[in-house]
Tab-separated table of C-alpha atoms in Angstrom:
chain	number	residue	atom	x	y	z
A	198	GLU	CA	94.416	112.018	120.666
A	199	ALA	CA	95.804	108.592	119.787
A	200	GLN	CA	99.560	108.805	119.750
A	201	VAL	CA	102.955	107.331	120.472
A	202	THR	CA	105.273	109.633	122.371
A	203	GLN	CA	109.031	109.409	122.715
A	204	ASN	CA	111.399	111.313	124.924
A	205	PRO	CA	113.790	112.890	124.495
A	206	ARG	CA	113.495	113.958	120.859
A	207	TYR	CA	117.166	114.850	120.645
A	208	LEU	CA	120.044	113.589	122.741
A	209	ILE	CA	123.790	114.075	122.562
A	210	THR	CA	125.787	111.921	124.933
A	211	VAL	CA	129.230	110.456	125.437
A	212	THR	CA	130.466	106.930	125.053
A	213	GLY	CA	129.626	104.715	127.998
A	214	LYS	CA	127.055	106.920	129.708
A	215	LYS	CA	123.882	104.916	130.250
A	216	LEU	CA	120.725	106.370	128.789
A	217	THR	CA	117.043	105.544	128.428
A	218	VAL	CA	114.673	106.611	125.686
A	219	THR	CA	111.082	106.413	126.813
A	220	CYS	CA	108.157	105.348	124.647
A	221	SER	CA	104.512	105.482	125.591
A	222	GLN	CA	101.290	104.779	123.702
A	223	ASN	CA	97.712	105.575	124.677
A	224	MET	CA	95.904	103.202	122.327
A	225	ASN	CA	95.979	100.045	124.473
A	226	HIS	CA	98.090	98.332	121.823
A	227	GLU	CA	99.515	94.884	122.458
A	228	TYR	CA	102.492	95.066	120.105
A	229	MET	CA	105.330	97.556	120.533
A	230	SER	CA	108.632	97.821	118.771
A	231	TRP	CA	111.845	99.820	118.493
A	232	TYR	CA	113.607	100.609	115.224
A	233	ARG	CA	116.698	102.447	114.218
A	234	GLN	CA	116.935	104.321	110.930
A	235	ASP	CA	120.293	104.819	109.288
A	236	PRO	CA	121.077	106.289	105.853
A	237	GLY	CA	121.051	103.624	103.188
A	238	LEU	CA	119.851	100.954	105.602
A	239	GLY	CA	116.194	101.821	106.058
A	240	LEU	CA	114.563	100.883	109.334
A	241	ARG	CA	115.827	97.921	111.279
A	242	GLN	CA	113.977	96.357	114.160
A	243	ILE	CA	115.874	96.335	117.446
A	244	TYR	CA	113.419	94.722	119.871
A	245	TYR	CA	109.729	94.032	119.958
A	246	SER	CA	107.143	93.132	122.548
A	247	MET	CA	104.017	91.089	122.002
A	248	ASN	CA	102.566	92.076	125.378
A	249	VAL	CA	103.485	92.889	128.966
A	250	GLU	CA	106.567	90.971	130.109
A	251	ALA	CA	107.001	89.506	126.617
A	252	THR	CA	109.951	90.972	124.732
A	253	ASP	CA	112.134	89.528	122.015
A	254	LYS	CA	115.094	90.433	119.859
A	255	GLY	CA	114.714	91.928	116.433
A	256	ASP	CA	117.408	92.076	113.788
A	257	VAL	CA	119.867	94.387	115.556
A	258	PRO	CA	119.528	93.931	119.348
A	259	GLU	CA	123.221	94.146	120.319
A	260	GLY	CA	123.904	96.958	122.761
A	261	TYR	CA	120.259	97.542	123.629
A	262	LYS	CA	117.839	96.450	126.325
A	263	VAL	CA	114.110	96.897	126.680
A	264	SER	CA	111.433	96.221	129.244
A	265	ARG	CA	107.647	96.009	129.144
A	266	LYS	CA	106.340	96.230	132.676
A	267	GLU	CA	103.192	98.094	131.674
A	268	LYS	CA	101.218	97.822	128.494
A	269	ARG	CA	101.621	101.463	127.550
A	270	ASN	CA	105.384	101.854	128.092
A	271	PHE	CA	108.321	100.339	126.263
A	272	PRO	CA	111.611	102.050	127.155
A	273	LEU	CA	114.814	101.499	125.208
A	274	ILE	CA	117.945	101.288	127.320
A	275	LEU	CA	121.512	101.740	126.149
A	276	GLU	CA	123.690	100.536	129.027
A	277	SER	CA	126.984	101.654	127.478
A	278	PRO	CA	126.372	103.651	124.312
A	279	SER	CA	128.965	103.660	121.574
A	280	PRO	CA	129.372	105.920	118.528
A	281	ASN	CA	127.944	103.239	116.216
A	282	GLN	CA	124.633	103.651	118.029
A	283	THR	CA	124.341	107.189	116.706
A	284	SER	CA	121.065	106.986	114.811
A	285	LEU	CA	117.439	108.022	114.522
A	286	TYR	CA	115.262	105.831	116.720
A	287	PHE	CA	111.557	105.183	116.307
A	288	CYS	CA	109.156	103.527	118.686
A	289	ALA	CA	105.990	102.006	117.217
A	290	SER	CA	102.871	100.281	118.427
A	291	SER	CA	100.026	98.331	116.880
A	292	LEU	CA	96.924	96.539	118.063
A	293	ASN	CA	98.599	93.280	117.254
A	294	VAL	CA	101.501	92.096	115.154
A	295	VAL	CA	99.593	92.030	111.870
A	296	ASP	CA	98.153	95.527	112.063
A	297	GLU	CA	99.467	98.866	110.916
A	298	GLN	CA	102.023	100.361	113.211
A	299	TYR	CA	101.767	103.839	114.678
A	300	PHE	CA	105.145	105.472	114.980
A	301	GLY	CA	106.446	107.963	117.466
A	302	PRO	CA	108.107	111.173	116.261
A	303	GLY	CA	111.611	109.771	116.530
A	304	THR	CA	114.625	110.360	118.789
A	305	ARG	CA	117.840	111.549	117.227
A	306	LEU	CA	120.728	110.194	119.276
A	307	THR	CA	124.345	111.222	118.878
A	308	VAL	CA	127.047	109.373	120.800
A	309	THR	CA	130.472	111.041	120.804
B	164	ALA	CA	115.809	84.647	105.533
B	165	GLN	CA	113.422	87.531	105.240
B	166	LYS	CA	114.323	90.471	103.074
B	167	VAL	CA	112.774	93.465	101.357
B	168	THR	CA	114.473	95.093	98.387
B	169	GLN	CA	113.691	98.538	97.087
B	170	ALA	CA	116.135	98.863	94.229
B	171	GLN	CA	115.218	102.449	93.386
B	172	THR	CA	117.139	104.650	95.778
B	173	GLU	CA	116.006	107.981	94.361
B	174	ILE	CA	113.395	108.951	91.774
B	175	SER	CA	112.594	112.374	90.388
B	176	VAL	CA	109.484	113.102	88.373
B	177	VAL	CA	107.788	116.218	87.111
B	178	GLU	CA	104.471	117.044	88.666
B	179	LYS	CA	101.496	115.210	87.119
B	180	GLU	CA	103.629	112.331	85.894
B	181	ASP	CA	102.835	108.818	87.081
B	182	VAL	CA	105.486	107.004	89.077
B	183	THR	CA	105.850	103.408	90.267
B	184	LEU	CA	107.899	102.431	93.285
B	185	ASP	CA	109.131	98.861	93.236
B	186	CYS	CA	109.246	96.466	96.165
B	187	VAL	CA	110.453	92.873	96.062
B	188	TYR	CA	110.326	90.671	99.130
B	189	GLU	CA	111.745	87.330	100.172
B	190	THR	CA	110.219	84.951	102.680
B	191	ARG	CA	109.537	81.260	102.931
B	192	ASP	CA	106.586	81.823	105.223
B	193	THR	CA	103.162	81.253	103.750
B	194	THR	CA	101.482	83.789	105.995
B	195	TYR	CA	102.893	87.274	105.902
B	196	TYR	CA	101.877	90.893	105.588
B	197	LEU	CA	103.146	93.651	103.355
B	198	PHE	CA	103.031	97.341	104.130
B	199	TRP	CA	103.895	100.680	102.628
B	200	TYR	CA	104.830	103.670	104.774
B	201	LYS	CA	105.544	107.259	103.800
B	202	GLN	CA	108.146	109.464	105.482
B	203	PRO	CA	107.730	113.104	104.405
B	204	PRO	CA	110.532	115.634	104.944
B	205	SER	CA	109.134	116.383	108.403
B	206	GLY	CA	110.280	112.912	109.441
B	207	GLU	CA	107.204	111.123	110.748
B	208	LEU	CA	106.255	107.696	109.417
B	209	VAL	CA	102.768	107.388	107.991
B	210	PHE	CA	101.001	104.132	107.227
B	211	LEU	CA	99.633	103.807	103.683
B	212	ILE	CA	98.472	100.246	103.136
B	213	ARG	CA	98.579	96.670	104.430
B	214	ARG	CA	98.140	93.463	102.438
B	215	ASN	CA	98.135	89.882	103.682
B	216	SER	CA	99.662	87.037	101.714
B	217	PHE	CA	96.300	85.525	100.863
B	218	ASP	CA	94.880	88.629	99.271
B	219	GLU	CA	96.369	89.413	95.875
B	220	GLN	CA	93.649	91.827	94.924
B	221	ASN	CA	95.024	95.112	93.732
B	222	GLU	CA	93.907	98.211	95.533
B	223	ILE	CA	93.261	101.771	94.490
B	224	SER	CA	92.895	104.676	96.877
B	225	GLY	CA	92.550	107.987	95.122
B	226	ARG	CA	95.784	108.603	93.218
B	227	TYR	CA	97.476	105.653	94.899
B	228	SER	CA	97.357	102.061	93.718
B	229	TRP	CA	99.132	98.905	94.732
B	230	ASN	CA	99.928	95.803	92.702
B	231	PHE	CA	100.623	92.655	94.715
B	232	GLN	CA	101.959	89.680	92.737
B	233	LYS	CA	102.976	86.581	94.671
B	234	SER	CA	104.365	84.970	91.537
B	235	THR	CA	107.094	87.609	91.375
B	236	SER	CA	107.174	88.400	95.126
B	237	SER	CA	106.462	92.017	94.390
B	238	PHE	CA	104.280	94.662	95.952
B	239	ASN	CA	104.607	97.763	93.795
B	240	PHE	CA	103.149	101.176	94.524
B	241	THR	CA	101.985	103.590	91.830
B	242	ILE	CA	101.187	107.257	92.274
B	243	THR	CA	99.100	108.683	89.471
B	244	ALA	CA	99.351	112.362	88.565
B	245	SER	CA	102.027	113.009	91.151
B	246	GLN	CA	101.988	116.157	93.239
B	247	VAL	CA	104.676	118.052	95.095
B	248	VAL	CA	103.163	116.846	98.387
B	249	ASP	CA	104.036	113.291	97.347
B	250	SER	CA	107.726	114.102	97.786
B	251	ALA	CA	108.891	111.784	100.549
B	252	VAL	CA	110.768	108.607	101.301
B	253	TYR	CA	108.603	105.539	100.834
B	254	PHE	CA	109.272	102.305	102.675
B	255	CYS	CA	107.999	98.865	101.871
B	256	ALA	CA	107.879	96.430	104.794
B	257	LEU	CA	107.314	92.731	105.358
B	258	GLY	CA	105.715	91.440	108.547
B	259	THR	CA	106.117	87.791	109.392
B	260	GLY	CA	106.913	85.656	112.428
B	261	ASN	CA	106.193	88.550	114.821
B	262	GLN	CA	108.896	90.692	113.222
B	263	PHE	CA	109.060	93.422	110.623
B	264	TYR	CA	111.572	93.892	107.859
B	265	PHE	CA	111.815	97.195	106.037
B	266	GLY	CA	113.361	98.003	102.708
B	267	THR	CA	115.955	100.724	102.417
B	268	GLY	CA	113.400	103.163	101.061
B	269	THR	CA	112.873	105.096	97.842
B	270	SER	CA	113.245	108.852	97.955
B	271	LEU	CA	110.723	110.436	95.620
B	272	THR	CA	111.071	114.043	94.525
B	273	VAL	CA	108.226	115.621	92.588
B	274	ILE	CA	109.388	118.696	90.713
B	275	PRO	CA	106.802	121.448	90.207
C-alpha cells in the first residue's frame, strides 16, 4: 500500500530535550516536505527536499533540522525543543514538486 | 510574496444546500499550481484537485466543482447538494518556486 508513515504519532517532551520525528514513504517520490499545523494559521512549510542530499528552508525553519540521506526517509529533528514548537506536524511526499502531495497521519507534539 | 487567503473561517450549511469556499492567492510568478485539500475530523489530509496557472478551465467532479479565475486570482470550490460527509476543514494551497503555501482553512459543517 502506497503510504507516508510518521513516528511517533504522539509525543510529550520537555524543553531542551532533543527529539526526532521520522518520516518514510514507499512511493519512490522525489519531493518531501514537513509542515506544522497550528489553529488559525493553517499549514506552514518547515523544510522541503527536492531529492537526496537536497534540502531547503520553507517558511518557518527556525528551530528545526532535516536530512535526506535516502530517498525514502526525511526525518525532522528538533535539537532543543521549546514550548512554541508544540504543534501538529505533517510529513508529505510527491513525485515531484508540481504533483499532489501525499500526507502522513500527523505527529502531535507537546513541549512542556 | 506568496500568500493564500481563505477569508471564510467557518461555514455551516444544511444538508443538500450548495456551498462555495473561497480562495484568493497572491504570487508574481507566472508558473504556479493551485490545490485543494480536505481534512476530515479524523485528521488526515486528502488531495482533491490540482490546477496549473496555464489552465483556467473549470472542472467538475461529481458534486465538486472548481472555478479558477486568473483575473481575480481566485480558485473557488463549490460543493453541490452538500452531505454530512462533506464536513471537514478545506485548505487551498499555492505551489510555486519549489515551495507550498497553504491558506488558513475553512471549516465546513453540514447539518443533517
